[in-house]
Amino acid sequence: KAKFAADPQTVLTRARRREVEAGRRDPVCGMVIAPEHPRHSAEHDGRRYHFCSTRCREKFVVGPAQYLDDRPAVTPAPSGAVYTCPMHPEVQQEGPGDCPKCGMALEPLLPGAETDDGEVRTLGRRLWISAALTFPVLAIAMAPHVGFAWPDAWRAPLGWMEALLASVVVLWGGSGFFIRGWRSLTCRSPNMYTLISIGVGVTWAYSLIAFLAPALFPAAFRDAHGQVGVYFESAATIVALVMLGDFLELRARKRTGSAIKALLGLAPKTARRVRDGHEQDVPLDEVQHGDILRVRPGEKVPVDGVVTAGASHVDESMLTGEPLPVQKRAGDGVTAGTVNQDGSLLLRAEKVGAETMLSQIVALVAQAQRSKAPAQRIADRVAAWFVPAVVTVAAISFVAWAAFGPPPALAHALIAAVSVLIIACPCALGLATPISIMVASGRGAQAGVLFRDAAAIEALRDIDTLVIDKTGTITEGKPALTDVFPYQAFDKSEALKLAAALEAGSEHPLARAVLAAASAGGVAIVKVEDFKSITGKGVVGTVAGRRVALGNAALMDDEGAAAAGWDEDAEALRRDGATVMFLAVGGKPAAQLAVTDPIKPSTPAALEALHRAGLRVVMATGDARGTAEAVAARLPLDAVIAEASPQDKAREVQRLKAQGRQVAMAGDGVNDAPALAVADVGIAMGTGTDVAMETAQVTLVKGDLRAILRAIRLSRATLVNIRQNLFFAFVYNSVGVPLAAGVLYPWLGLLLSPMIAALAMSLSSVSVVSNALRLRRISIDS
């Protein structure tokens, strides 16, 4: 008892550890389990541990040390984390909370690897419950309008059911709208939620008063049964529709964070630290500057460092976009997130945590995503004057009718004010943009173009400069054996056969290109003897009694197979962007093999079409300058930037934007993510990485540059459609609000009832939806 009082956390943690070791508690999540009925288990250091699920078991296997020490079961979030509003990036504070301007939940300035979908699930449950309650309300209200008359004995029970269900939808389902609308007023920053809360609130309040106290209303507003019309169905339907839009928007906003999550997932969770001759897997956050780490074949490099021992090839395509892995020896630098391929490496940690190149890329993407202005907030900008104007008109109408209207003046004043607010309900205004985006997204999907949001559509229309990556965008992104050049009278097919025989036993990345060419040509792989891989030079072996060597010029010198003119021929191939391998048979030169990343067949025509459309095209690649210039020489490009890091590409995009250009960036790799994020429009190849597609605003499903023109045409048509929808919405309000206020009553004796106001509101929504559906039939092909 005394020990517990002095240090309860330590006592509880040790007790938990004993339960874990006894198999009664999951070491990952802390859940109590029944060891007599184990479903998931794993062994570590001679002891078996039990788990509640496969997911917990996988986490444990990756890094058991972090779950078996004296740490608490759940590590609290670091204090001092900065949170910001997705709509108002200038709002920042320490710790979570709500935005003082719009009431939205704040998000971490730099998201973590884990994504919390609790908010999406909660809103989804609220949406489906509200929708289920709205359908009976609609059925009760609409049945008389389609020729079905409710029996007189049912009217009162159905009226109470309609009022009760609609009240639940409005007060419970729409409670968030009222909270956000109130906060927008207290902050003097009216937005869509201000319109929604006023429109829904007044519609529901009016209907409730009309239902409970119909005597307040004049006979002119009663039906044949003496009842005053109510609009519970309008209030409930508006809440359900707006909630659906919020749900889709929130889900999309959560997906934007998956780009950060995918980037963070490139780094391994643990590192194998070598200390005092012993190797141990430790959590990545325990690695310090100067630690010696081992990276085995197939593993990701955990931190930025320098190789101290070993030799291997490292796939750096996530950083450079170059498909060919790079050879690493002692003294060479390696980057976190890159993949070791064929040899074991020892490296010294130089940069850890936020200092690594991968962490800097994450920070760049996060910052650029936060800086994007959401174009779907047109209604919010309009609301800055529209909301006060509508409320002012409603108030003036109430006062005017109460002071000068015919008796009963108060009832007429209430009807006029309510009619103004109902006809100004933002249903059509709220649908104007998302319905066009929804239809355009479906139309774009048919054409192989996926838009993320309205911001991409608005920005893509004005693009005048296109920056494109090379590997996977202009080219196929897969190295291929493009040709075999036999020496003197040596046979070409025989050279390929001998090269494939050697490469069948090689782990070198270029071996895949040779073997793929042999397979495509129907070349049989023959047996090789005395095979040997010579690091940094190539491979040798004996085939059919002949010594065969395949590799670089240094290997040819060792074999005594150098020939006059070989270097000049190889240099000419390199200028064309090829990687050259030499083949020697029996100590004599036999052939040269050229491996390149071929240009996509559709690329030249696509670039010509982009030029005709008035776009300036710039290629930015991490490849060597010779390779980049060789590719550019065969294509209509306006500029070439070679040996560009992810930061270089992002800076080039920012430089072009600073010149006043509207810049789109097209790429397919992790190395393109920062540039995709900072561009006015990021365009990802659907054949590329998930990170590129999550960061970009537009995805080309087939990775064909010709789809960019289709995307531009579709974006222009969609923006025109959005403006037409907004025009329809505002025309109804501009005409309907004065009519509802009673401007024609002094001359014509006409007064717009709430029923007509609701009908006009519905017609405005129908017009907006019908107009948006026209996008399905537009032609976007050249």
PDB file of C-alpha atoms in Angstrom, residues 290-537:
ATOM      1  CA  GLY A 290      26.103   8.654 -34.242  1.00  0.00           C
ATOM      2  CA  ASP A 291      24.385   5.276 -33.655  1.00  0.00           C
ATOM      3  CA  ILE A 292      25.546   2.410 -35.892  1.00  0.00           C
ATOM      4  CA  LEU A 293      22.618   0.709 -37.624  1.00  0.00           C
ATOM      5  CA  ARG A 294      22.372  -2.393 -39.780  1.00  0.00           C
ATOM      6  CA  VAL A 295      20.113  -2.417 -42.817  1.00  0.00           C
ATOM      7  CA  ARG A 296      19.519  -5.867 -44.255  1.00  0.00           C
ATOM      8  CA  PRO A 297      18.437  -6.681 -47.844  1.00  0.00           C
ATOM      9  CA  GLY A 298      14.828  -5.696 -48.467  1.00  0.00           C
ATOM     10  CA  GLU A 299      14.660  -3.327 -45.479  1.00  0.00           C
ATOM     11  CA  LYS A 300      14.050   0.424 -45.531  1.00  0.00           C
ATOM     12  CA  VAL A 301      16.787   2.785 -44.418  1.00  0.00           C
ATOM     13  CA  PRO A 302      15.579   4.179 -41.056  1.00  0.00           C
ATOM     14  CA  VAL A 303      17.472   7.518 -40.925  1.00  0.00           C
ATOM     15  CA  ASP A 304      19.756   9.706 -43.023  1.00  0.00           C
ATOM     16  CA  GLY A 305      23.310   8.475 -42.585  1.00  0.00           C
ATOM     17  CA  VAL A 306      26.641   7.415 -44.054  1.00  0.00           C
ATOM     18  CA  VAL A 307      27.579   3.836 -44.979  1.00  0.00           C
ATOM     19  CA  THR A 308      30.455   2.592 -42.815  1.00  0.00           C
ATOM     20  CA  ALA A 309      30.667  -0.993 -44.091  1.00  0.00           C
ATOM     21  CA  GLY A 310      29.145  -3.209 -46.772  1.00  0.00           C
ATOM     22  CA  ALA A 311      28.027  -2.689 -50.362  1.00  0.00           C
ATOM     23  CA  SER A 312      24.594  -2.814 -51.927  1.00  0.00           C
ATOM     24  CA  HIS A 313      22.164  -1.198 -54.341  1.00  0.00           C
ATOM     25  CA  VAL A 314      19.594   1.166 -52.830  1.00  0.00           C
ATOM     26  CA  ASP A 315      16.302   2.045 -54.493  1.00  0.00           C
ATOM     27  CA  GLU A 316      16.041   5.845 -54.189  1.00  0.00           C
ATOM     28  CA  SER A 317      13.082   6.269 -56.538  1.00  0.00           C
ATOM     29  CA  MET A 318      10.971   7.704 -53.721  1.00  0.00           C
ATOM     30  CA  LEU A 319      13.447  10.584 -53.584  1.00  0.00           C
ATOM     31  CA  THR A 320      14.816  11.027 -57.104  1.00  0.00           C
ATOM     32  CA  GLY A 321      12.233   9.269 -59.270  1.00  0.00           C
ATOM     33  CA  GLU A 322      15.096   7.401 -60.952  1.00  0.00           C
ATOM     34  CA  PRO A 323      13.997   3.773 -61.547  1.00  0.00           C
ATOM     35  CA  LEU A 324      17.531   2.359 -61.416  1.00  0.00           C
ATOM     36  CA  PRO A 325      18.804   1.636 -57.876  1.00  0.00           C
ATOM     37  CA  VAL A 326      22.068   3.324 -56.897  1.00  0.00           C
ATOM     38  CA  GLN A 327      25.150   1.445 -55.739  1.00  0.00           C
ATOM     39  CA  LYS A 328      26.292   2.288 -52.205  1.00  0.00           C
ATOM     40  CA  ARG A 329      29.683   1.620 -50.618  1.00  0.00           C
ATOM     41  CA  ALA A 330      31.479   2.814 -47.504  1.00  0.00           C
ATOM     42  CA  GLY A 331      31.429   6.600 -47.339  1.00  0.00           C
ATOM     43  CA  ASP A 332      28.261   7.026 -49.437  1.00  0.00           C
ATOM     44  CA  GLY A 333      25.218   8.767 -47.979  1.00  0.00           C
ATOM     45  CA  VAL A 334      21.815   7.083 -47.649  1.00  0.00           C
ATOM     46  CA  THR A 335      18.385   8.608 -47.023  1.00  0.00           C
ATOM     47  CA  ALA A 336      15.565   7.541 -44.730  1.00  0.00           C
ATOM     48  CA  GLY A 337      12.752   5.722 -46.533  1.00  0.00           C
ATOM     49  CA  THR A 338      14.898   4.398 -49.380  1.00  0.00           C
ATOM     50  CA  VAL A 339      15.007   0.605 -49.808  1.00  0.00           C
ATOM     51  CA  ASN A 340      18.128  -1.526 -49.534  1.00  0.00           C
ATOM     52  CA  GLN A 341      18.053  -4.236 -52.171  1.00  0.00           C
ATOM     53  CA  ASP A 342      20.763  -6.861 -52.338  1.00  0.00           C
ATOM     54  CA  GLY A 343      23.445  -6.428 -49.660  1.00  0.00           C
ATOM     55  CA  SER A 344      23.803  -5.780 -45.942  1.00  0.00           C
ATOM     56  CA  LEU A 345      24.863  -2.261 -44.925  1.00  0.00           C
ATOM     57  CA  LEU A 346      26.195  -0.723 -41.740  1.00  0.00           C
ATOM     58  CA  LEU A 347      25.533   2.998 -41.494  1.00  0.00           C
ATOM     59  CA  ARG A 348      26.158   5.782 -39.023  1.00  0.00           C
ATOM     60  CA  ALA A 349      23.117   7.903 -38.185  1.00  0.00           C
ATOM     61  CA  GLU A 350      23.720  11.519 -39.217  1.00  0.00           C
ATOM     62  CA  LYS A 351      20.188  12.988 -39.199  1.00  0.00           C
ATOM     63  CA  VAL A 352      17.318  11.647 -37.119  1.00  0.00           C
ATOM     64  CA  GLY A 353      13.733  12.654 -36.413  1.00  0.00           C
ATOM     65  CA  ALA A 354      12.654  15.925 -38.008  1.00  0.00           C
ATOM     66  CA  GLU A 355      16.131  16.427 -39.514  1.00  0.00           C
ATOM     67  CA  THR A 356      15.764  13.660 -42.123  1.00  0.00           C
ATOM     68  CA  MET A 357      15.031  14.365 -45.758  1.00  0.00           C
ATOM     69  CA  LEU A 358      11.763  12.396 -45.495  1.00  0.00           C
ATOM     70  CA  SER A 359      10.595  14.508 -42.547  1.00  0.00           C
ATOM     71  CA  GLN A 360      11.377  17.665 -44.504  1.00  0.00           C
ATOM     72  CA  ILE A 361       9.289  16.378 -47.420  1.00  0.00           C
ATOM     73  CA  VAL A 362       6.438  15.668 -44.976  1.00  0.00           C
ATOM     74  CA  ALA A 363       6.674  19.209 -43.621  1.00  0.00           C
ATOM     75  CA  LEU A 364       6.652  20.689 -47.141  1.00  0.00           C
ATOM     76  CA  VAL A 365       3.554  18.741 -48.162  1.00  0.00           C
ATOM     77  CA  ALA A 366       1.726  19.572 -44.923  1.00  0.00           C
ATOM     78  CA  GLN A 367       2.505  23.281 -45.249  1.00  0.00           C
ATOM     79  CA  ALA A 368       1.466  23.430 -48.908  1.00  0.00           C
ATOM     80  CA  GLN A 369      -1.801  21.580 -48.265  1.00  0.00           C
ATOM     81  CA  ARG A 370      -2.736  23.981 -45.503  1.00  0.00           C
ATOM     82  CA  SER A 371      -2.040  26.977 -47.751  1.00  0.00           C
ATOM     83  CA  LYS A 372      -4.587  25.982 -50.426  1.00  0.00           C
ATOM     84  CA  ALA A 373      -7.592  28.321 -50.548  1.00  0.00           C
ATOM     85  CA  PRO A 374     -10.795  26.238 -50.818  1.00  0.00           C
ATOM     86  CA  ALA A 375     -12.672  27.495 -53.884  1.00  0.00           C
ATOM     87  CA  GLN A 376     -15.858  25.831 -52.673  1.00  0.00           C
ATOM     88  CA  ARG A 377     -16.358  28.679 -50.183  1.00  0.00           C
ATOM     89  CA  ILE A 378     -17.951  31.040 -52.730  1.00  0.00           C
ATOM     90  CA  ALA A 379     -21.182  30.914 -50.765  1.00  0.00           C
ATOM     91  CA  ASP A 380     -19.304  31.819 -47.588  1.00  0.00           C
ATOM     92  CA  ARG A 381     -17.907  34.951 -49.183  1.00  0.00           C
ATOM     93  CA  VAL A 382     -21.345  35.910 -50.448  1.00  0.00           C
ATOM     94  CA  ALA A 383     -22.804  35.228 -47.004  1.00  0.00           C
ATOM     95  CA  ALA A 384     -20.741  38.095 -45.597  1.00  0.00           C
ATOM     96  CA  TRP A 385     -23.325  40.488 -47.092  1.00  0.00           C
ATOM     97  CA  PHE A 386     -26.159  38.144 -48.035  1.00  0.00           C
ATOM     98  CA  VAL A 387     -27.012  37.015 -44.489  1.00  0.00           C
ATOM     99  CA  PRO A 388     -27.218  40.508 -42.985  1.00  0.00           C
ATOM    100  CA  ALA A 389     -29.195  41.673 -46.028  1.00  0.00           C
ATOM    101  CA  VAL A 390     -31.781  38.882 -45.711  1.00  0.00           C
ATOM    102  CA  VAL A 391     -32.150  39.342 -41.970  1.00  0.00           C
ATOM    103  CA  THR A 392     -32.501  43.096 -42.457  1.00  0.00           C
ATOM    104  CA  VAL A 393     -35.194  42.626 -45.109  1.00  0.00           C
ATOM    105  CA  ALA A 394     -37.062  40.188 -42.854  1.00  0.00           C
ATOM    106  CA  ALA A 395     -36.898  42.602 -39.923  1.00  0.00           C
ATOM    107  CA  ILE A 396     -38.057  45.544 -42.054  1.00  0.00           C
ATOM    108  CA  SER A 397     -40.914  43.441 -43.410  1.00  0.00           C
ATOM    109  CA  PHE A 398     -42.005  42.494 -39.912  1.00  0.00           C
ATOM    110  CA  VAL A 399     -41.946  46.083 -38.684  1.00  0.00           C
ATOM    111  CA  ALA A 400     -43.692  47.443 -41.780  1.00  0.00           C
ATOM    112  CA  TRP A 401     -46.493  44.899 -41.688  1.00  0.00           C
ATOM    113  CA  ALA A 402     -46.912  45.232 -37.930  1.00  0.00           C
ATOM    114  CA  ALA A 403     -47.207  49.024 -38.241  1.00  0.00           C
ATOM    115  CA  PHE A 404     -49.112  49.477 -41.501  1.00  0.00           C
ATOM    116  CA  GLY A 405     -50.531  46.065 -42.443  1.00  0.00           C
ATOM    117  CA  PRO A 406     -54.206  45.092 -42.343  1.00  0.00           C
ATOM    118  CA  PRO A 407     -55.522  43.280 -39.277  1.00  0.00           C
ATOM    119  CA  PRO A 408     -54.378  40.992 -37.783  1.00  0.00           C
ATOM    120  CA  ALA A 409     -51.179  42.995 -38.310  1.00  0.00           C
ATOM    121  CA  LEU A 410     -48.935  40.838 -36.119  1.00  0.00           C
ATOM    122  CA  ALA A 411     -49.883  37.640 -37.912  1.00  0.00           C
ATOM    123  CA  HIS A 412     -49.281  39.268 -41.289  1.00  0.00           C
ATOM    124  CA  ALA A 413     -45.934  40.608 -40.037  1.00  0.00           C
ATOM    125  CA  LEU A 414     -44.876  37.175 -38.860  1.00  0.00           C
ATOM    126  CA  ILE A 415     -45.931  35.576 -42.152  1.00  0.00           C
ATOM    127  CA  ALA A 416     -43.988  38.137 -44.201  1.00  0.00           C
ATOM    128  CA  ALA A 417     -40.822  37.782 -42.142  1.00  0.00           C
ATOM    129  CA  VAL A 418     -41.005  33.982 -42.209  1.00  0.00           C
ATOM    130  CA  SER A 419     -41.643  33.950 -45.974  1.00  0.00           C
ATOM    131  CA  VAL A 420     -38.568  36.104 -46.549  1.00  0.00           C
ATOM    132  CA  LEU A 421     -36.369  33.790 -44.497  1.00  0.00           C
ATOM    133  CA  ILE A 422     -37.795  30.605 -46.024  1.00  0.00           C
ATOM    134  CA  ILE A 423     -37.400  31.748 -49.623  1.00  0.00           C
ATOM    135  CA  ALA A 424     -33.850  32.876 -48.814  1.00  0.00           C
ATOM    136  CA  CYS A 425     -33.000  29.466 -47.382  1.00  0.00           C
ATOM    137  CA  PRO A 426     -29.529  28.482 -48.670  1.00  0.00           C
ATOM    138  CA  CYS A 427     -30.479  25.055 -50.006  1.00  0.00           C
ATOM    139  CA  ALA A 428     -29.940  25.979 -53.672  1.00  0.00           C
ATOM    140  CA  LEU A 429     -26.978  28.163 -52.789  1.00  0.00           C
ATOM    141  CA  GLY A 430     -25.405  25.292 -50.879  1.00  0.00           C
ATOM    142  CA  LEU A 431     -26.049  22.826 -53.711  1.00  0.00           C
ATOM    143  CA  ALA A 432     -24.763  25.095 -56.485  1.00  0.00           C
ATOM    144  CA  THR A 433     -21.120  24.067 -56.242  1.00  0.00           C
ATOM    145  CA  PRO A 434     -21.146  20.486 -54.838  1.00  0.00           C
ATOM    146  CA  ILE A 435     -23.785  19.188 -57.260  1.00  0.00           C
ATOM    147  CA  SER A 436     -21.734  20.397 -60.239  1.00  0.00           C
ATOM    148  CA  ILE A 437     -18.605  18.879 -58.732  1.00  0.00           C
ATOM    149  CA  MET A 438     -20.409  15.595 -58.185  1.00  0.00           C
ATOM    150  CA  VAL A 439     -21.624  15.378 -61.787  1.00  0.00           C
ATOM    151  CA  ALA A 440     -18.296  16.600 -63.191  1.00  0.00           C
ATOM    152  CA  SER A 441     -16.427  14.022 -61.122  1.00  0.00           C
ATOM    153  CA  GLY A 442     -18.493  11.241 -62.673  1.00  0.00           C
ATOM    154  CA  ARG A 443     -18.003  12.667 -66.144  1.00  0.00           C
ATOM    155  CA  GLY A 444     -14.278  13.011 -65.536  1.00  0.00           C
ATOM    156  CA  ALA A 445     -14.005   9.435 -64.282  1.00  0.00           C
ATOM    157  CA  GLN A 446     -15.401   8.241 -67.598  1.00  0.00           C
ATOM    158  CA  ALA A 447     -12.614  10.174 -69.331  1.00  0.00           C
ATOM    159  CA  GLY A 448      -9.879   8.972 -66.956  1.00  0.00           C
ATOM    160  CA  VAL A 449      -9.695  12.257 -64.976  1.00  0.00           C
ATOM    161  CA  LEU A 450     -10.327  12.355 -61.230  1.00  0.00           C
ATOM    162  CA  PHE A 451     -10.818  15.749 -59.556  1.00  0.00           C
ATOM    163  CA  ARG A 452     -10.349  16.055 -55.816  1.00  0.00           C
ATOM    164  CA  ASP A 453     -12.275  19.291 -55.193  1.00  0.00           C
ATOM    165  CA  ALA A 454     -13.624  22.499 -56.667  1.00  0.00           C
ATOM    166  CA  ALA A 455     -10.342  24.309 -56.042  1.00  0.00           C
ATOM    167  CA  ALA A 456      -8.664  22.151 -58.679  1.00  0.00           C
ATOM    168  CA  ILE A 457     -11.404  22.899 -61.188  1.00  0.00           C
ATOM    169  CA  GLU A 458     -11.177  26.625 -60.660  1.00  0.00           C
ATOM    170  CA  ALA A 459      -7.376  26.734 -60.840  1.00  0.00           C
ATOM    171  CA  LEU A 460      -6.979  24.308 -63.754  1.00  0.00           C
ATOM    172  CA  ARG A 461      -9.011  26.559 -66.022  1.00  0.00           C
ATOM    173  CA  ASP A 462      -6.322  29.281 -65.896  1.00  0.00           C
ATOM    174  CA  ILE A 463      -3.188  27.104 -66.095  1.00  0.00           C
ATOM    175  CA  ASP A 464      -0.560  28.450 -68.498  1.00  0.00           C
ATOM    176  CA  THR A 465       2.547  26.487 -67.385  1.00  0.00           C
ATOM    177  CA  LEU A 466       2.928  22.746 -66.916  1.00  0.00           C
ATOM    178  CA  VAL A 467       5.868  21.252 -64.997  1.00  0.00           C
ATOM    179  CA  ILE A 468       6.214  17.511 -65.556  1.00  0.00           C
ATOM    180  CA  ASP A 469       8.397  14.802 -64.081  1.00  0.00           C
ATOM    181  CA  LYS A 470      10.240  12.441 -66.426  1.00  0.00           C
ATOM    182  CA  THR A 471      10.196   8.977 -64.907  1.00  0.00           C
ATOM    183  CA  GLY A 472       6.716   7.457 -64.950  1.00  0.00           C
ATOM    184  CA  THR A 473       5.185  10.609 -66.460  1.00  0.00           C
ATOM    185  CA  ILE A 474       6.981  11.195 -69.750  1.00  0.00           C
ATOM    186  CA  THR A 475       8.588   7.738 -69.721  1.00  0.00           C
ATOM    187  CA  GLU A 476       7.273   4.312 -68.764  1.00  0.00           C
ATOM    188  CA  GLY A 477       9.130   4.319 -65.434  1.00  0.00           C
ATOM    189  CA  LYS A 478      10.475   0.793 -65.988  1.00  0.00           C
ATOM    190  CA  PRO A 479      13.984   0.162 -67.370  1.00  0.00           C
ATOM    191  CA  ALA A 480      13.994  -2.004 -70.483  1.00  0.00           C
ATOM    192  CA  LEU A 481      16.637  -3.521 -72.711  1.00  0.00           C
ATOM    193  CA  THR A 482      16.186  -1.434 -75.834  1.00  0.00           C
ATOM    194  CA  ASP A 483      18.897  -2.911 -78.050  1.00  0.00           C
ATOM    195  CA  VAL A 484      21.860  -5.272 -78.337  1.00  0.00           C
ATOM    196  CA  PHE A 485      24.805  -4.130 -80.477  1.00  0.00           C
ATOM    197  CA  PRO A 486      27.003  -7.153 -81.427  1.00  0.00           C
ATOM    198  CA  TYR A 487      30.707  -6.602 -81.998  1.00  0.00           C
ATOM    199  CA  GLN A 488      32.008  -7.471 -85.452  1.00  0.00           C
ATOM    200  CA  ALA A 489      30.479 -10.786 -86.555  1.00  0.00           C
ATOM    201  CA  PHE A 490      29.103 -11.862 -83.179  1.00  0.00           C
ATOM    202  CA  ASP A 491      25.448 -12.965 -83.292  1.00  0.00           C
ATOM    203  CA  LYS A 492      22.851 -10.651 -81.620  1.00  0.00           C
ATOM    204  CA  SER A 493      20.525 -13.404 -80.404  1.00  0.00           C
ATOM    205  CA  GLU A 494      23.476 -15.395 -79.062  1.00  0.00           C
ATOM    206  CA  ALA A 495      24.650 -12.311 -77.142  1.00  0.00           C
ATOM    207  CA  LEU A 496      21.221 -11.934 -75.522  1.00  0.00           C
ATOM    208  CA  LYS A 497      21.151 -15.644 -74.681  1.00  0.00           C
ATOM    209  CA  LEU A 498      24.554 -15.502 -72.935  1.00  0.00           C
ATOM    210  CA  ALA A 499      23.710 -12.256 -71.111  1.00  0.00           C
ATOM    211  CA  ALA A 500      20.414 -13.699 -69.847  1.00  0.00           C
ATOM    212  CA  ALA A 501      22.202 -16.838 -68.632  1.00  0.00           C
ATOM    213  CA  LEU A 502      24.497 -14.712 -66.459  1.00  0.00           C
ATOM    214  CA  GLU A 503      21.781 -12.338 -65.229  1.00  0.00           C
ATOM    215  CA  ALA A 504      19.584 -15.245 -64.138  1.00  0.00           C
ATOM    216  CA  GLY A 505      21.920 -15.638 -61.172  1.00  0.00           C
ATOM    217  CA  SER A 506      22.463 -11.923 -60.567  1.00  0.00           C
ATOM    218  CA  GLU A 507      20.771  -9.663 -58.025  1.00  0.00           C
ATOM    219  CA  HIS A 508      21.584  -6.480 -59.965  1.00  0.00           C
ATOM    220  CA  PRO A 509      18.527  -4.344 -60.859  1.00  0.00           C
ATOM    221  CA  LEU A 510      19.497  -4.249 -64.553  1.00  0.00           C
ATOM    222  CA  ALA A 511      19.228  -8.019 -64.616  1.00  0.00           C
ATOM    223  CA  ARG A 512      15.439  -7.735 -64.647  1.00  0.00           C
ATOM    224  CA  ALA A 513      15.543  -5.738 -67.882  1.00  0.00           C
ATOM    225  CA  VAL A 514      17.783  -8.319 -69.599  1.00  0.00           C
ATOM    226  CA  LEU A 515      15.686 -11.264 -68.406  1.00  0.00           C
ATOM    227  CA  ALA A 516      12.455  -9.534 -69.463  1.00  0.00           C
ATOM    228  CA  ALA A 517      13.866  -8.992 -72.973  1.00  0.00           C
ATOM    229  CA  ALA A 518      14.977 -12.607 -73.180  1.00  0.00           C
ATOM    230  CA  SER A 519      11.538 -13.805 -72.091  1.00  0.00           C
ATOM    231  CA  ALA A 520       9.791 -11.544 -74.608  1.00  0.00           C
ATOM    232  CA  GLY A 521      12.081 -12.855 -77.381  1.00  0.00           C
ATOM    233  CA  GLY A 522      11.528 -16.493 -76.461  1.00  0.00           C
ATOM    234  CA  VAL A 523      15.191 -16.964 -75.517  1.00  0.00           C
ATOM    235  CA  ALA A 524      15.787 -20.056 -73.374  1.00  0.00           C
ATOM    236  CA  ILE A 525      17.869 -19.564 -70.222  1.00  0.00           C
ATOM    237  CA  VAL A 526      20.841 -21.923 -70.338  1.00  0.00           C
ATOM    238  CA  LYS A 527      22.792 -23.181 -67.335  1.00  0.00           C
ATOM    239  CA  VAL A 528      25.788 -21.198 -66.100  1.00  0.00           C
ATOM    240  CA  GLU A 529      28.705 -22.614 -64.101  1.00  0.00           C
ATOM    241  CA  ASP A 530      31.296 -20.966 -61.851  1.00  0.00           C
ATOM    242  CA  PHE A 531      29.033 -17.939 -61.505  1.00  0.00           C
ATOM    243  CA  LYS A 532      30.568 -15.001 -59.642  1.00  0.00           C
ATOM    244  CA  SER A 533      29.328 -11.503 -58.915  1.00  0.00           C
ATOM    245  CA  ILE A 534      32.063  -8.876 -58.740  1.00  0.00           C
ATOM    246  CA  THR A 535      30.889  -5.870 -56.736  1.00  0.00           C
ATOM    247  CA  GLY A 536      31.063  -2.669 -58.694  1.00  0.00           C
ATOM    248  CA  LYS A 537      31.984  -4.364 -61.970  1.00  0.00           C
TER     249      LYS A 537
END
